[in-house]
mmCIF file of C-alpha atoms in Angstrom:
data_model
loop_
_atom_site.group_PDB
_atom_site.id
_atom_site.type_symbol
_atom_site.label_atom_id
_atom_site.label_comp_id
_atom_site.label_asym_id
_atom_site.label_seq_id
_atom_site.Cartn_x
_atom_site.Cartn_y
_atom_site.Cartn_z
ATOM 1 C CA UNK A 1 167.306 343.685 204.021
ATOM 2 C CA UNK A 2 169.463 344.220 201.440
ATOM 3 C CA UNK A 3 168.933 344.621 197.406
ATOM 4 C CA UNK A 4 171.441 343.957 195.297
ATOM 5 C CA UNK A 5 170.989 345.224 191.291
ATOM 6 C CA UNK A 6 173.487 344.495 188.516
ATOM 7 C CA UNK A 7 173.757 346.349 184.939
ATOM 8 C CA UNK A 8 176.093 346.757 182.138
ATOM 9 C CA UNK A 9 175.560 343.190 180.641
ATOM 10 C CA UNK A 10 175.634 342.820 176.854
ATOM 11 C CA UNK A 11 176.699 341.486 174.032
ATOM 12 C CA UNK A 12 180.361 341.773 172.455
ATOM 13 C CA UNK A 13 182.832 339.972 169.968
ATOM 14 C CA UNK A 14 185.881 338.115 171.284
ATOM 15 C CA UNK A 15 188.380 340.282 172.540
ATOM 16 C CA UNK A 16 186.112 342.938 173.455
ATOM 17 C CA UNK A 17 185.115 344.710 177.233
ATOM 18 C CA UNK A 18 182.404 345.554 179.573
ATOM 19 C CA UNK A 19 181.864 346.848 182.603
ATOM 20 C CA UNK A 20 179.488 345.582 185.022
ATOM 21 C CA UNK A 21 178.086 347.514 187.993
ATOM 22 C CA UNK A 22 175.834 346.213 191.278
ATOM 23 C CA UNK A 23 174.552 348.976 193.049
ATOM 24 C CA UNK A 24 173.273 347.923 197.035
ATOM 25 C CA UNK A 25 170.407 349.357 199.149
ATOM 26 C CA UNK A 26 169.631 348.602 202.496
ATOM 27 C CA UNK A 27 171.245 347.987 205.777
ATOM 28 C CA UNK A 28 174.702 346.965 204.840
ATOM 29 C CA UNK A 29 177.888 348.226 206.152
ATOM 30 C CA UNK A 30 181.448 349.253 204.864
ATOM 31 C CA UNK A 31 182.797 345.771 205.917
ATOM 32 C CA UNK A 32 181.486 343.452 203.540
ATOM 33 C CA UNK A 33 182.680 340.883 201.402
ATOM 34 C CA UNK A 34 180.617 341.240 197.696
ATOM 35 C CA UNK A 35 181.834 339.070 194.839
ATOM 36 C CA UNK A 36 180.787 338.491 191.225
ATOM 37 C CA UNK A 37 179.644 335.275 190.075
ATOM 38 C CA UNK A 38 178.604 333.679 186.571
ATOM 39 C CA UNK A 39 176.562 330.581 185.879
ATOM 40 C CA UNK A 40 176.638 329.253 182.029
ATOM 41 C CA UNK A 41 173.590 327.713 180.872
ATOM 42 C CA UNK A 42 173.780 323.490 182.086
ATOM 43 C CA UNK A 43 176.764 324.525 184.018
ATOM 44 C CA UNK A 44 177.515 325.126 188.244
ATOM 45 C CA UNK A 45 177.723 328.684 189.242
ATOM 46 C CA UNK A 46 181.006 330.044 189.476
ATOM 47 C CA UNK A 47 182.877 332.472 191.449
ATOM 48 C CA UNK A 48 184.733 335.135 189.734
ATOM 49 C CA UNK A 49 186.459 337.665 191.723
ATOM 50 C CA UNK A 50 185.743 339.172 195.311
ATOM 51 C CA UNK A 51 186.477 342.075 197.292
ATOM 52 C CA UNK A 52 186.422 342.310 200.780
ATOM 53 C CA UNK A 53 185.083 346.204 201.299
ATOM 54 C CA UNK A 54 186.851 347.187 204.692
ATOM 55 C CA UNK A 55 190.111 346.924 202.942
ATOM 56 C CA UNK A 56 189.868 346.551 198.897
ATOM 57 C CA UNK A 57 191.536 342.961 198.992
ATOM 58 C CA UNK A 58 190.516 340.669 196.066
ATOM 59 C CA UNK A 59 190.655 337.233 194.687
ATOM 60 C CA UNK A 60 190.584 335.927 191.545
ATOM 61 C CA UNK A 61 189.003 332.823 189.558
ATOM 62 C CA UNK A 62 192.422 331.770 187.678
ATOM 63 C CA UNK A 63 189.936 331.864 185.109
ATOM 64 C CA UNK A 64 189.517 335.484 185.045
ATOM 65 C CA UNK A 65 192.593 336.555 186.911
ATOM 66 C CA UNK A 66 194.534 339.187 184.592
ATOM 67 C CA UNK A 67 191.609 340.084 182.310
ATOM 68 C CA UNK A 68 188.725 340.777 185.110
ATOM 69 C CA UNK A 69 189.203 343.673 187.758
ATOM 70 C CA UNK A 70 186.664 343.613 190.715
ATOM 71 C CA UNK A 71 186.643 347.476 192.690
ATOM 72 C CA UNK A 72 184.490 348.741 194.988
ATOM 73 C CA UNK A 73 183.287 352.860 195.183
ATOM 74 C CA UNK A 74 182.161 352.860 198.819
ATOM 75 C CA UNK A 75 180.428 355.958 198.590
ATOM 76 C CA UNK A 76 178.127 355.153 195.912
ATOM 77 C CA UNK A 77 177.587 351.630 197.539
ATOM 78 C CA UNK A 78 178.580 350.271 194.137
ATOM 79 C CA UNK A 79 181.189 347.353 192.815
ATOM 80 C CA UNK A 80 182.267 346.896 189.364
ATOM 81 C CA UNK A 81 183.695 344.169 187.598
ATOM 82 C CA UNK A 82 185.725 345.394 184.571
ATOM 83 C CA UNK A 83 185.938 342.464 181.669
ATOM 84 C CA UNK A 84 188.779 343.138 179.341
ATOM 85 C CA UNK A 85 189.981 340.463 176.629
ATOM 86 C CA UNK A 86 186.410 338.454 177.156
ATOM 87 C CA UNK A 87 186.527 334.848 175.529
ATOM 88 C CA UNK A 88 183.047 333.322 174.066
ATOM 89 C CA UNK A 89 183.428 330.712 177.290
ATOM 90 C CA UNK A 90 183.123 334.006 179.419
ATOM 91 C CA UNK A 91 179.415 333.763 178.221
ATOM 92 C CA UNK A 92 176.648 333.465 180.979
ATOM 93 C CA UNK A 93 174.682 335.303 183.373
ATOM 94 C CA UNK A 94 176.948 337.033 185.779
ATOM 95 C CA UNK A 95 175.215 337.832 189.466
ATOM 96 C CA UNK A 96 176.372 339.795 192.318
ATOM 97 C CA UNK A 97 176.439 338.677 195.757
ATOM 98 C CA UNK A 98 176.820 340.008 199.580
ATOM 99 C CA UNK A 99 178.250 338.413 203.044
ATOM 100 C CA UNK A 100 177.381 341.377 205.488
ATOM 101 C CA UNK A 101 180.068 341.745 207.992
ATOM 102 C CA UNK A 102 182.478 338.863 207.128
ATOM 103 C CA UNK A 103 185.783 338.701 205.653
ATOM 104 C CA UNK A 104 186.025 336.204 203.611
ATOM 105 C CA UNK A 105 189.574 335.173 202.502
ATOM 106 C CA UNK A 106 191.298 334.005 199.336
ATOM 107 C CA UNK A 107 189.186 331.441 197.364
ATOM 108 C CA UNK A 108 186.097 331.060 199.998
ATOM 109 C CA UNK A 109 185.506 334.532 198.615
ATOM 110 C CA UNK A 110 184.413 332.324 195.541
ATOM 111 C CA UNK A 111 182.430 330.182 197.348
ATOM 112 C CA UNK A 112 178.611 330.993 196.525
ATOM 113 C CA UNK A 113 177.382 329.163 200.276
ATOM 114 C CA UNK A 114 179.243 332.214 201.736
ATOM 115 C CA UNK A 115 177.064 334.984 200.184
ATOM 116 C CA UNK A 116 173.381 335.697 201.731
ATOM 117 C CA UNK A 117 172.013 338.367 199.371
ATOM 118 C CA UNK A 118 172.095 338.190 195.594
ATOM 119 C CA UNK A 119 170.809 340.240 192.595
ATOM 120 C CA UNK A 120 169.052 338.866 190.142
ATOM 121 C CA UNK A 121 171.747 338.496 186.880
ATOM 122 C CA UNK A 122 173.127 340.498 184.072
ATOM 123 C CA UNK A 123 173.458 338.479 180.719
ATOM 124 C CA UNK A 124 177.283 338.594 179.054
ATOM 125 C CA UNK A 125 177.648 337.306 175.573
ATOM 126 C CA UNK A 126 180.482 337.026 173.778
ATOM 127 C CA UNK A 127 180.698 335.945 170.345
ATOM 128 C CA UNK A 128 183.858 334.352 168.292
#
């Protein structure tokens, strides 16, 4: 089995930054593919950015891509996902997720089917 558990959620004005963190346990190896996801309240869950662990390559939600960094410290089993610039419509519950063993490329990183474990959510709000 394998637990996933976000933190760093909060609350900021437009234009601000966080940092969120998802720290595993359990069986899971170096080779992974982990992503972030978000799901606004009456909205579909939406990938964000993923990272395939074996060899740091990402993908980004065009969404997010220039203001959200997904990275990986393999030795603390932990990914981040650094929010710079955040917009109120960044608002929403933002989950981390695991595929054990697969590589999963470009956008089906962002693909939610693809993940097996999951956290349980960190809230983001940003205010205007």
């Amino acid at each position: 089995q394998v637990q996933l558990v976000e933190s760093g959620g909060g609350s900021v004005q437009a234009g601000g930054s966080l940092k969120l963190s998802c720290a595993a346990s359990g069986f899971l190896s170096s080779t992974n593919s982990m992503g972030w996801f978000r799901q606004a309240p009456g909205k579909e869950r939406e990938g964000v950015a993923a990272i395939y662990t074996g060899s740091g390559t990402t993908y980004y939600a065009d969404s997010v891509k220039g203001r959200f960094t997904i990275s990986q410290d393999n030795a603390k089993r932990t990914m981040y996902l650094q929010m710079n610039s955040l917009q109120p419509e960044d608002t929403a519950m933002y989950s981390c997720a695991a595929a054990p063993s697969m590589f999963l490329y470009g956008v089906t990183g962002l693909n939610p089917m693809n993940y097996k474990y999951w956290g349980r959510g960190t809230q983001v709000t940003v205010s205007s």
